[in-house]
mmCIF file of C-alpha atoms and ligand atoms in Angstrom:
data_model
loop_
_atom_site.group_PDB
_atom_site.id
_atom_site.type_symbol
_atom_site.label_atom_id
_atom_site.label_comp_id
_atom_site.label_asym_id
_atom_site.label_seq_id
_atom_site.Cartn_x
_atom_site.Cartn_y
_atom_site.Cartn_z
ATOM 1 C CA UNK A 867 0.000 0.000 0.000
ATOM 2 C CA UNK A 868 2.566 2.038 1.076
ATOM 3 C CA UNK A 869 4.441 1.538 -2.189
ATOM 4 C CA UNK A 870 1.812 1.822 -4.128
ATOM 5 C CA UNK A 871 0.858 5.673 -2.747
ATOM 6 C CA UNK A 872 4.902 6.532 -2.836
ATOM 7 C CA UNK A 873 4.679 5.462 -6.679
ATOM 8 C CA UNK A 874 1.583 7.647 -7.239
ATOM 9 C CA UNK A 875 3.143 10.903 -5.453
ATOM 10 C CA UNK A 876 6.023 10.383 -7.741
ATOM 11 C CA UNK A 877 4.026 10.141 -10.904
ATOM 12 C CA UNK A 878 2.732 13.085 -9.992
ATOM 13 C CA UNK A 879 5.603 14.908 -9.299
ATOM 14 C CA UNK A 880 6.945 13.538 -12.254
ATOM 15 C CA UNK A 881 4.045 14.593 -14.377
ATOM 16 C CA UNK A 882 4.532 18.495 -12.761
ATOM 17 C CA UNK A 883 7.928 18.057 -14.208
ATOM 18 C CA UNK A 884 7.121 17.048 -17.800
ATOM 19 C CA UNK A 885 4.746 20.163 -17.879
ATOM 20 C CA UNK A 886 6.990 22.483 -16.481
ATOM 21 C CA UNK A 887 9.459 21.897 -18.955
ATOM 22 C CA UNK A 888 7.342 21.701 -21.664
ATOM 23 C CA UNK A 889 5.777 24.716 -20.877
ATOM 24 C CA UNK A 890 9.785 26.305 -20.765
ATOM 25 C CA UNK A 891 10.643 24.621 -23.937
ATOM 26 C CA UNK A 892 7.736 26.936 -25.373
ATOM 27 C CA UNK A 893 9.676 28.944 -28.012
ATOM 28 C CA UNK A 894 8.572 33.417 -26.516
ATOM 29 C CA UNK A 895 7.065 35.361 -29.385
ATOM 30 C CA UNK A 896 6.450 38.582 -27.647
ATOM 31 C CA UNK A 897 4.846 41.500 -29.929
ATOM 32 C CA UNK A 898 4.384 44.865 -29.205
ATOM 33 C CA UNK A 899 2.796 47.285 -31.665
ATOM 34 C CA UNK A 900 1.549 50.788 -31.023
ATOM 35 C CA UNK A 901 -2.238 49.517 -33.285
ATOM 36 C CA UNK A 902 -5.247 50.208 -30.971
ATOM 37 C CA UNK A 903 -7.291 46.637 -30.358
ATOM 38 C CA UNK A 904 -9.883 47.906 -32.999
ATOM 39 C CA UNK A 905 -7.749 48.364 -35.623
ATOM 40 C CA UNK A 906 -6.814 45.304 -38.080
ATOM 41 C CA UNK A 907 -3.232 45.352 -37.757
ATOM 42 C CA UNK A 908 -3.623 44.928 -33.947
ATOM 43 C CA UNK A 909 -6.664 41.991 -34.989
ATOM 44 C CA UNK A 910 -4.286 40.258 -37.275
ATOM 45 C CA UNK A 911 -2.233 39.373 -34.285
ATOM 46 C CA UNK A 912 -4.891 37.328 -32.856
ATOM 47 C CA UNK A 913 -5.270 35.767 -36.250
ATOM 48 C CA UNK A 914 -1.111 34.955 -36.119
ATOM 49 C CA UNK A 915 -1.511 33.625 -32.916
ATOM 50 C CA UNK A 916 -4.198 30.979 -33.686
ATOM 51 C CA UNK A 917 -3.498 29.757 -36.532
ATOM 52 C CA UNK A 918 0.101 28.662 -34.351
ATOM 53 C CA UNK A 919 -1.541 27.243 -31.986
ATOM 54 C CA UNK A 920 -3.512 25.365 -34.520
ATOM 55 C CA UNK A 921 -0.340 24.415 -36.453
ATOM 56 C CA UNK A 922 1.944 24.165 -33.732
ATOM 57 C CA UNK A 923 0.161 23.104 -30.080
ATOM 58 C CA UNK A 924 2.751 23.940 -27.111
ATOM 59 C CA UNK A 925 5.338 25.209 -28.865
ATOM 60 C CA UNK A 926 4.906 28.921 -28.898
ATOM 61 C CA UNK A 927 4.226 31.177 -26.374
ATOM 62 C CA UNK A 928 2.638 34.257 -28.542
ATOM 63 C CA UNK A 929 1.921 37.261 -26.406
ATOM 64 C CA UNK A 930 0.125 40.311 -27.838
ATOM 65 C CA UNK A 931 1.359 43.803 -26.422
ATOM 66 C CA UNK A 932 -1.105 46.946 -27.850
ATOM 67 C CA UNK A 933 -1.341 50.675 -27.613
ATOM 68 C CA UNK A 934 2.656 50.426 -27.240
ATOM 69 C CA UNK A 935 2.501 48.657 -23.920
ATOM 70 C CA UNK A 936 5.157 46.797 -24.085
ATOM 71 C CA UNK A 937 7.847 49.237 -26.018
ATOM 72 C CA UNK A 938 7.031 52.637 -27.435
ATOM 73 C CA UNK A 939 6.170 53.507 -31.353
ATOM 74 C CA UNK A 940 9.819 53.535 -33.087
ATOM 75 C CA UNK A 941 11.295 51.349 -30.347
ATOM 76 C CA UNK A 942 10.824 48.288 -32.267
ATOM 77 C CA UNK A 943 13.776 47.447 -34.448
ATOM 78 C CA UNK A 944 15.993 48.331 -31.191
ATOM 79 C CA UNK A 945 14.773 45.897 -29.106
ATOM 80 C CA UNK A 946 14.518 43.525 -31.093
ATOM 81 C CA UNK A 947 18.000 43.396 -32.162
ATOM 82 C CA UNK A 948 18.817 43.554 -28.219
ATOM 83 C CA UNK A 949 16.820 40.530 -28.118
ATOM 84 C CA UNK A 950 13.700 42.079 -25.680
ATOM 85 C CA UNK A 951 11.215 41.269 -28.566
ATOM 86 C CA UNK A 952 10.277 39.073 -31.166
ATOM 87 C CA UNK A 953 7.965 40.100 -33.228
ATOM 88 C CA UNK A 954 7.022 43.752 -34.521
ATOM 89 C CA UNK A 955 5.364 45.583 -37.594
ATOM 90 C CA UNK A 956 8.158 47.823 -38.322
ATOM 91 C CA UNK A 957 7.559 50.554 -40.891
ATOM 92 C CA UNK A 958 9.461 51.893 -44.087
ATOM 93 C CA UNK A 959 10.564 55.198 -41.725
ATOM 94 C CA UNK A 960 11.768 52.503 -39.365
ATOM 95 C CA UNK A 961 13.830 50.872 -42.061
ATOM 96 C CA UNK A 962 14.830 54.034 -43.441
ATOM 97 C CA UNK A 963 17.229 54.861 -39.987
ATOM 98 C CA UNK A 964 19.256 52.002 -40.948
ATOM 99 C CA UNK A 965 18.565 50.886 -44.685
ATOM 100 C CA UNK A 966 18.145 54.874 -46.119
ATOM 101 C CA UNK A 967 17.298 52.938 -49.674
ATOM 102 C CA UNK A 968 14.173 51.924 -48.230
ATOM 103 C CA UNK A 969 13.397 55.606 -47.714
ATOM 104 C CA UNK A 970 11.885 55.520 -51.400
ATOM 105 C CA UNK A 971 8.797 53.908 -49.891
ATOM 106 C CA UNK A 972 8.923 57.112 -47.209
ATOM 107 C CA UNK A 973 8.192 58.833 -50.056
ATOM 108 C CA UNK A 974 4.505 60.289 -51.284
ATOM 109 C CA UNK A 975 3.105 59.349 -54.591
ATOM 110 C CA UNK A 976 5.245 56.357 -55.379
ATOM 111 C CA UNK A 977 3.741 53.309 -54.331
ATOM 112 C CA UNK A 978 0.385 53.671 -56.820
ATOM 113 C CA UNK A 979 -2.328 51.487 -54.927
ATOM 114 C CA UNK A 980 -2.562 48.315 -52.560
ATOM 115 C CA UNK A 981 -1.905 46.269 -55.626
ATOM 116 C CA UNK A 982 1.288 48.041 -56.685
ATOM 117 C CA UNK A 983 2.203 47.504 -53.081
ATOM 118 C CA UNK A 984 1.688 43.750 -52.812
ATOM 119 C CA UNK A 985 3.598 43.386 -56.407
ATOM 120 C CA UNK A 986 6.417 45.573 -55.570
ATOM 121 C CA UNK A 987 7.616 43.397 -51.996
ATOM 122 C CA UNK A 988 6.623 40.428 -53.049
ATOM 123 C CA UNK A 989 8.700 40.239 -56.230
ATOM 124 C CA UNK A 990 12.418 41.065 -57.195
ATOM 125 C CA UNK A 991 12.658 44.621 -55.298
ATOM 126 C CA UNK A 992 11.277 43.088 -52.192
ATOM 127 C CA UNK A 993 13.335 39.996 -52.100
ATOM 128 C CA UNK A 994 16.485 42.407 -52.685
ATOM 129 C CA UNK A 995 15.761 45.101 -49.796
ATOM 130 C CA UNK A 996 14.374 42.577 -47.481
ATOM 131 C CA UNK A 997 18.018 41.147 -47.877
ATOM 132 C CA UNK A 998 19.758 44.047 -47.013
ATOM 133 C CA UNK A 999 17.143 44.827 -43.864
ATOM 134 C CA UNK A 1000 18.351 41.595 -42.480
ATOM 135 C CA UNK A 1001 21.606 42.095 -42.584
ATOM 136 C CA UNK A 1002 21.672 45.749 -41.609
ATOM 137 C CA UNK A 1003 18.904 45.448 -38.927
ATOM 138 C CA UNK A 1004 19.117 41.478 -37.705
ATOM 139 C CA UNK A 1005 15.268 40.977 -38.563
ATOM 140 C CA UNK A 1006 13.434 38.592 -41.407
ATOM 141 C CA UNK A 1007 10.392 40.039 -43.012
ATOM 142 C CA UNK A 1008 7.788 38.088 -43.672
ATOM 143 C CA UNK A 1009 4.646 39.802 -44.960
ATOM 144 C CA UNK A 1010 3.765 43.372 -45.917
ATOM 145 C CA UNK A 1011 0.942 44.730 -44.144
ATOM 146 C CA UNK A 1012 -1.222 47.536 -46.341
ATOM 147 C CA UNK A 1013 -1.870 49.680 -43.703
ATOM 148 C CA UNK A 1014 -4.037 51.875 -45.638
ATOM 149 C CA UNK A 1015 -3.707 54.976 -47.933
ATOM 150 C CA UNK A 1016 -3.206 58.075 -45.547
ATOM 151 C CA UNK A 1017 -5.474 61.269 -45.576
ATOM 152 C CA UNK A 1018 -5.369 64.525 -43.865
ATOM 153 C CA UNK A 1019 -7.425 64.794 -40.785
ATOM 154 C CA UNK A 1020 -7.715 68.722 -39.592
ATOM 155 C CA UNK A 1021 -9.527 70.106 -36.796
ATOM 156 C CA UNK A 1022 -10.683 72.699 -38.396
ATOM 157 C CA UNK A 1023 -11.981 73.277 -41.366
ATOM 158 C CA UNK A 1024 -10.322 74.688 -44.468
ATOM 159 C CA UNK A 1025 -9.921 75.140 -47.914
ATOM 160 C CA UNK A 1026 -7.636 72.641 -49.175
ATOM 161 C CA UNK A 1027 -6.680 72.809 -52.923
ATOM 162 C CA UNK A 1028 -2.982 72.766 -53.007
ATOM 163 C CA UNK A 1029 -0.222 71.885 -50.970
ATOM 164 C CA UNK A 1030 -0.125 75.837 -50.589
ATOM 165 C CA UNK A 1031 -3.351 75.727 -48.427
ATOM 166 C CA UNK A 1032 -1.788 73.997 -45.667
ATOM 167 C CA UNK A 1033 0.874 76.748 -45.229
ATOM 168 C CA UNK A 1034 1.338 77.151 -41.222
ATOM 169 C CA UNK A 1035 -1.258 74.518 -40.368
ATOM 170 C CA UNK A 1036 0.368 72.550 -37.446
ATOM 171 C CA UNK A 1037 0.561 68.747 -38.704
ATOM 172 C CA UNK A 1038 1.376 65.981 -36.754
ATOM 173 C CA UNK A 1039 3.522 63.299 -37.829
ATOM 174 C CA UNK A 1040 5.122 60.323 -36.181
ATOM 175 C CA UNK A 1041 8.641 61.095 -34.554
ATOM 176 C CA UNK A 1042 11.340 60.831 -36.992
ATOM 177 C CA UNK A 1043 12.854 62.688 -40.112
ATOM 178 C CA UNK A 1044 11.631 61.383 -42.302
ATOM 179 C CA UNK A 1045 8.086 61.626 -41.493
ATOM 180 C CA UNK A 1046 8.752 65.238 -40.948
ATOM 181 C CA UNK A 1047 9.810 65.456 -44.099
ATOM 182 C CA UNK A 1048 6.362 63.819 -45.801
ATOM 183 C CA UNK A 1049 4.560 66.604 -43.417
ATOM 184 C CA UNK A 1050 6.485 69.153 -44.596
ATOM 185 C CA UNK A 1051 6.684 67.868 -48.174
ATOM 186 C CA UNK A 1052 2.988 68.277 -48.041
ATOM 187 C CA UNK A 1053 3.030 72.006 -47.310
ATOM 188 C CA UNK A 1054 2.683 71.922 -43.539
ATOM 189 C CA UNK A 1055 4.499 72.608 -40.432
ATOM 190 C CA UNK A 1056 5.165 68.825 -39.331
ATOM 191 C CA UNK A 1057 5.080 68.577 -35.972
ATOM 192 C CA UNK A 1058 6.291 65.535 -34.072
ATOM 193 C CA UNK A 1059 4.147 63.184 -31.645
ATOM 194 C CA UNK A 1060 3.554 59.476 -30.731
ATOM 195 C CA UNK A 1061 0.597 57.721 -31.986
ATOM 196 C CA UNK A 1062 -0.775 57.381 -28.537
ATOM 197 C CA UNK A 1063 -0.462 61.132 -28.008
ATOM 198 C CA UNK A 1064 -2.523 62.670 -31.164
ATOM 199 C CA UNK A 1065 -5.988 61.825 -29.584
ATOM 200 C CA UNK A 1066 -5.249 64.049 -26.684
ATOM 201 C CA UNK A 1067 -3.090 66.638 -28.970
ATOM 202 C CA UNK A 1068 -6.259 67.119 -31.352
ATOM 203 C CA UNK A 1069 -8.838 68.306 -28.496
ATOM 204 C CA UNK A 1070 -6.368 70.342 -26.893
ATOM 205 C CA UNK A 1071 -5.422 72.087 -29.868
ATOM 206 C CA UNK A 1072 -1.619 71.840 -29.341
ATOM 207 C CA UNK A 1073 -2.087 70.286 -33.127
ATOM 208 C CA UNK A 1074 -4.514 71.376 -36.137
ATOM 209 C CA UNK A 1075 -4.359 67.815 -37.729
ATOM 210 C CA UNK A 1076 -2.891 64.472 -38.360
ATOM 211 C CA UNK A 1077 -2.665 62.394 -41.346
ATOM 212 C CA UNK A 1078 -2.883 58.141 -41.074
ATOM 213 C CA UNK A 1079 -5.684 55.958 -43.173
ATOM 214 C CA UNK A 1080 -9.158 55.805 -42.530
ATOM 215 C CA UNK A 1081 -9.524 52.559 -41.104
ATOM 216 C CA UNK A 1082 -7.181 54.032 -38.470
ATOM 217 C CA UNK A 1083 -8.946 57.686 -38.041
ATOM 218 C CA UNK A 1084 -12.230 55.335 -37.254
ATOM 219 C CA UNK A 1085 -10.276 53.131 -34.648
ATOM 220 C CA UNK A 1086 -8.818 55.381 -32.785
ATOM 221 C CA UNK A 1087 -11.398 57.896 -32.767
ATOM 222 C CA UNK A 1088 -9.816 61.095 -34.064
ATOM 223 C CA UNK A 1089 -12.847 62.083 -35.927
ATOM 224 C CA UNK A 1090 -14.463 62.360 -32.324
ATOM 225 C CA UNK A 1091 -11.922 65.292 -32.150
ATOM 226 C CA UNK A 1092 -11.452 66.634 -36.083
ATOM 227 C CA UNK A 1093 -14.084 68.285 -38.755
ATOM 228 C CA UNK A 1094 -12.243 67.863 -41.936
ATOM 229 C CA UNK A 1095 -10.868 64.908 -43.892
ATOM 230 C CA UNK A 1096 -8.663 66.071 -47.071
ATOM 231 C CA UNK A 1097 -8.503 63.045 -49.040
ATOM 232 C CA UNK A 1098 -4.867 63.854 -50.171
ATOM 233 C CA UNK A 1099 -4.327 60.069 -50.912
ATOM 234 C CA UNK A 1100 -0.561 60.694 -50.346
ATOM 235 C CA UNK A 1101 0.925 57.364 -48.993
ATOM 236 C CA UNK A 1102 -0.243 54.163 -49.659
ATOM 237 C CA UNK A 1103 1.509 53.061 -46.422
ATOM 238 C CA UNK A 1104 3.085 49.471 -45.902
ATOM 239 C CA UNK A 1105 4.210 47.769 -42.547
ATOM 240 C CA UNK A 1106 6.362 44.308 -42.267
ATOM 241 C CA UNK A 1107 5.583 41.805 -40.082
ATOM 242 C CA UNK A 1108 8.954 40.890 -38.848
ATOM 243 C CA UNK A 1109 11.155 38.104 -36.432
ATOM 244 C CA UNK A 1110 14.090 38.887 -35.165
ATOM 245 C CA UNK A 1111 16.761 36.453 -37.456
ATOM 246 C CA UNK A 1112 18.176 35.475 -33.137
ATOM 247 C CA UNK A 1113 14.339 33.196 -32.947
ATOM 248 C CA UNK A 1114 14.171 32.941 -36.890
ATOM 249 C CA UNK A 1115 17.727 30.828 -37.082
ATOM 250 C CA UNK A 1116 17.157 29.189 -33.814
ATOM 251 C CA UNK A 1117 13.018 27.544 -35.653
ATOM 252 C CA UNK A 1118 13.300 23.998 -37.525
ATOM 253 C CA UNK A 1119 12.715 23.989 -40.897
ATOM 254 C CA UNK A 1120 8.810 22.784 -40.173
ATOM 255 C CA UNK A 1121 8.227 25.631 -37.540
ATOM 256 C CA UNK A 1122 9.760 28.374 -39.835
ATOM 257 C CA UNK A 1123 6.937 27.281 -42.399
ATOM 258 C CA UNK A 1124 4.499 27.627 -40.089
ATOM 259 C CA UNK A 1125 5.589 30.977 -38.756
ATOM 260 C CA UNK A 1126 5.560 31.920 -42.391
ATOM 261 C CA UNK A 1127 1.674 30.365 -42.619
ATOM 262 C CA UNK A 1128 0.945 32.348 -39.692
ATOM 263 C CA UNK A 1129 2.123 35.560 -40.915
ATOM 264 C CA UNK A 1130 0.405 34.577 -44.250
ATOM 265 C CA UNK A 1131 -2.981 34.386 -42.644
ATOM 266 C CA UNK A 1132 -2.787 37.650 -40.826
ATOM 267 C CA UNK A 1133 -1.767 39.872 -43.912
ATOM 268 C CA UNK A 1134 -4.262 38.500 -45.693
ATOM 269 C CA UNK A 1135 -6.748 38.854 -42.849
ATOM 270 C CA UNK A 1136 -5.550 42.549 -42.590
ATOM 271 C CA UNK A 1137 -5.212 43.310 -46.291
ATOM 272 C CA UNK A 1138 -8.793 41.915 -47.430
ATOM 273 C CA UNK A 1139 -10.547 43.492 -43.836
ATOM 274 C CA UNK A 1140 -8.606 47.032 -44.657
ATOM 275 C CA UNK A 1141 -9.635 47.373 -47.946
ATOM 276 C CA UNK A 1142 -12.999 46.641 -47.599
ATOM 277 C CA UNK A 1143 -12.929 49.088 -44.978
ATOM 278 C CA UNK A 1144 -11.888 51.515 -46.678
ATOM 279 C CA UNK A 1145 -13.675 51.377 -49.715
ATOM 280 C CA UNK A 1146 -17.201 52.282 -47.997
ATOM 281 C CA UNK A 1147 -16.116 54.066 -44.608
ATOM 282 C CA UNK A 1148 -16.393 57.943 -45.809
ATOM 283 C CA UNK A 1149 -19.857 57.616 -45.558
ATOM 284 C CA UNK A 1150 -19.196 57.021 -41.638
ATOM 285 C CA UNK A 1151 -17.544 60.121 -41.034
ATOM 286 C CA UNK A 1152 -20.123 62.074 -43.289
ATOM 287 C CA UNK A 1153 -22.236 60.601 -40.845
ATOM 288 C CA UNK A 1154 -20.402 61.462 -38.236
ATOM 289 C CA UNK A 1155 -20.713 65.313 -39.347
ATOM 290 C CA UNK A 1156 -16.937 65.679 -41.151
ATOM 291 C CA UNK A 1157 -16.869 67.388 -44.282
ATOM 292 C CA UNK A 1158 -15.178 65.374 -46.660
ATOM 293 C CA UNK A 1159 -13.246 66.712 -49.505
ATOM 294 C CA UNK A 1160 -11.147 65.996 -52.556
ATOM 295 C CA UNK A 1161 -8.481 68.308 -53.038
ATOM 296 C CA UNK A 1162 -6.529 69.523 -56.389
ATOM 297 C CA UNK A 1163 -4.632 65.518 -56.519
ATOM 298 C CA UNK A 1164 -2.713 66.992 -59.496
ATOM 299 C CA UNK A 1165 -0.698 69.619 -57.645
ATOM 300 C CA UNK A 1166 -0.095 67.731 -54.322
ATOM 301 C CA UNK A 1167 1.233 64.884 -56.429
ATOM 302 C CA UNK A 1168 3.758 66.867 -58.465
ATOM 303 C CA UNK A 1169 4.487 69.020 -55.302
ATOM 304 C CA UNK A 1170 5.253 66.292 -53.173
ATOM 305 C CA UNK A 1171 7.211 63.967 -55.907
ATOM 306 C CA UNK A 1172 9.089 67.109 -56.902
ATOM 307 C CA UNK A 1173 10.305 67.754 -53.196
ATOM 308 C CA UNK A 1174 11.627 64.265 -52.804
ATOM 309 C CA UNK A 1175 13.283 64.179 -56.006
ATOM 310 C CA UNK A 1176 15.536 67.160 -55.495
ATOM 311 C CA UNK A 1177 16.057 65.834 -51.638
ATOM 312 C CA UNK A 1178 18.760 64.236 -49.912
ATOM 313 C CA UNK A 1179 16.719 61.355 -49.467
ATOM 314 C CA UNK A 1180 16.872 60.811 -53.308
ATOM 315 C CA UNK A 1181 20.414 60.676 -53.119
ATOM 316 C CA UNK A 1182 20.252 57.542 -51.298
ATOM 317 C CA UNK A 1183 18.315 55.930 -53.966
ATOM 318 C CA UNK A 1184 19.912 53.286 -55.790
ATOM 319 C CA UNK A 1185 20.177 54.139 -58.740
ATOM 320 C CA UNK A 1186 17.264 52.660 -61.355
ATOM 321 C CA UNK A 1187 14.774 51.804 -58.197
ATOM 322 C CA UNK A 1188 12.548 54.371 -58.656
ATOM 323 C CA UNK A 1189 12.320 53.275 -62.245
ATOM 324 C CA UNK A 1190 11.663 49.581 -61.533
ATOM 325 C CA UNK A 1191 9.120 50.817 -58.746
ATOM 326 C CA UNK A 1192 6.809 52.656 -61.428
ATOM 327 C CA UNK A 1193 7.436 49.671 -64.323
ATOM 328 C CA UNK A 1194 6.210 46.877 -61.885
ATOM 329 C CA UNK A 1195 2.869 46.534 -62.987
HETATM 330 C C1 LIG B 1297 1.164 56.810 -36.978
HETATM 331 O O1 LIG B 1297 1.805 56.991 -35.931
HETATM 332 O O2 LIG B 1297 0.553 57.712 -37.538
HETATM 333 C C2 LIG B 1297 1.199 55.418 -37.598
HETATM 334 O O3 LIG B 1297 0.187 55.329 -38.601
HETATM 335 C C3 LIG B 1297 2.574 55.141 -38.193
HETATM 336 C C4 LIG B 1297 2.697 53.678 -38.596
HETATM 337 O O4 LIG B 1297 4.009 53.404 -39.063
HETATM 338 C C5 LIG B 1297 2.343 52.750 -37.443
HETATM 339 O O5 LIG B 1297 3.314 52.852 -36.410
HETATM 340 C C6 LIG B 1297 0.966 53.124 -36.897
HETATM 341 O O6 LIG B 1297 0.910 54.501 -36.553
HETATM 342 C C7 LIG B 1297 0.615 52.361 -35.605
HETATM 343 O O7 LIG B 1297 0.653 50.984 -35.830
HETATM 344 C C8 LIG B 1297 -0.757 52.775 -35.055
HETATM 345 O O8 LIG B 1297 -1.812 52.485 -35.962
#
């Protein structure tokens, strides 16, 4: 009797130590984005994560960080290279600190629509910059995320024709040069601030406006706090999913494919969501009371492509990109 209870005490013990180090054995995938939850980019994640746990039960531990919880909006690439983080969307101004011949995509008026975008990175030009962003910045891409096309959002509002219209008008952009310089190219005073901050900065008036896609404008509720939407169509912005190469190189060859499934599933869940978003959602915010309106395309495009051309972004080009970005059909 005795030896029968001292065998079941050490099954059980036995059995807490199986699960402990199976649970340890569970390869971290910590993400941390700056998306709000309603917003697909952040809703994608959820998609990444289940279709792992589908493919691969137990052996990833995928945790979700929003709102910039975990690391602030920029702070990405860094820590993942320092090996704090996994997984991030990390944008073309991101990639543009350390690979400035991404800053092309930086650029207004290049990429022409969603489709361009999807054609451009996932052909030739993607599969060559993608090589240089892992070597320069230690990360694999493995999808491009349309975020959307991006559209002024002003507080008050104004008559918007040209990019001259928006001389002294106070626009926020994310942190970095060259967002600054996309503000600016624009014809506004670009004014620096977090993602997380803009909601606040837009009642208060320490901003007139802020520019990011629709889908985005809904989610996080600027239009409770703006009057005017410009639709200046001026980036057709892009985000990559991306693993640090550290957890990439360490996966088998079966649980990099299903990391690359994963990744799969949520661009498309993001893409096909976004776009269908944003092909009926102006109605919302007429709804909503904005005035909607369609400025004088024409001049902001040659405006804005004329400003980057003569840059010293430009310079960094390679040279022929720009031509094999508008032939890719
Ligand atoms: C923003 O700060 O305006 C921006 O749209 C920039 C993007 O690169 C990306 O960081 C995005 O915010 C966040 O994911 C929040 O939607």
């Amino acid at each position: 009797r005795r030896g029968l209870l001292a065998a079941t005490a050490s099954a059980v013990l036995l059995g807490g130590t199986v699960l402990s180090a199976q649970a340890q054995t569970r390869v971290p995938m910590r993400i941390s984005t700056p998306a709000v939850a309603d917003d697909w980019h952040a809703r994608m994640w959820t998609v990444f994560k289940e279709s792992l746990d589908k493919s691969a039960p137990g052996e990833f531990d995928v945790q979700i960080n929003l709102n910039a919880s975990l690391f602030k909006q920029g702070a990405e690439p860094a820590a993942m290279a320092r090996g704090n983080l996994e997984l991030a969307t990390i944008s073309a101004f991101d990639i543009a600190k350390l690979v400035p011949e991404f800053s092309v995509f930086t650029a207004g008026y290049v990429i022409r629509d969603p489709a361009h975008q999807q054609k451009v990175f996932n052909g030739p030009i993607g599969n060559e910059l993608f090589k240089l962003v892992s070597d320069k910045m230690d990360v694999t891409v493995l999808s491009t995320i349309y975020l959307g096309t991006r559209q002024l959002n002003l507080r008050e509002p104004r008559a918007v024709k040209t990019p001259a219209d928006l001389k002294g008008v106070k626009l926020r952009m994310p942190g970095s040069k060259e967002w600054l310089f996309l503000g600016e190219a624009l014809g506004a005073t670009a004014t620096p601030l977090a993602f997380g901050e803009v909601y606040l900065g837009l009642k208060t008036g320490t901003i007139d406006g802020q520019d990011n896609p629709l889908p985005t404008v809904r989610a996080a509720k600027f239009y409770e706090v703006t009057k005017q939407l410009v639709l200046t169509s001026h980036l057709v912005d892009g985000i990559f999913l991306s693993l640090s190469n550290k957890t990439w190189n360490a996966l088998s060859a079966a649980q990099k494919q299903k990391v690359r499934d994963a990744a799969a599933a949520a661009a498309a869940f993001n893409n096909e969501n976004r776009l269908k978003e944003e092909a009926q959602i102006v109605d919302f915010f007429k709804q909503q009371g904005l005035q909607v309106v369609t400025p004088d395309l024409a001049a902001f495009r040659s405006h804005v492509q004329q400003t980057y051309l003569k840059s010293d972004l430009a310079k960094t080009w390679p040279a022929g990109l720009l031509d094999r970005i508008n032939a890719t059909q």
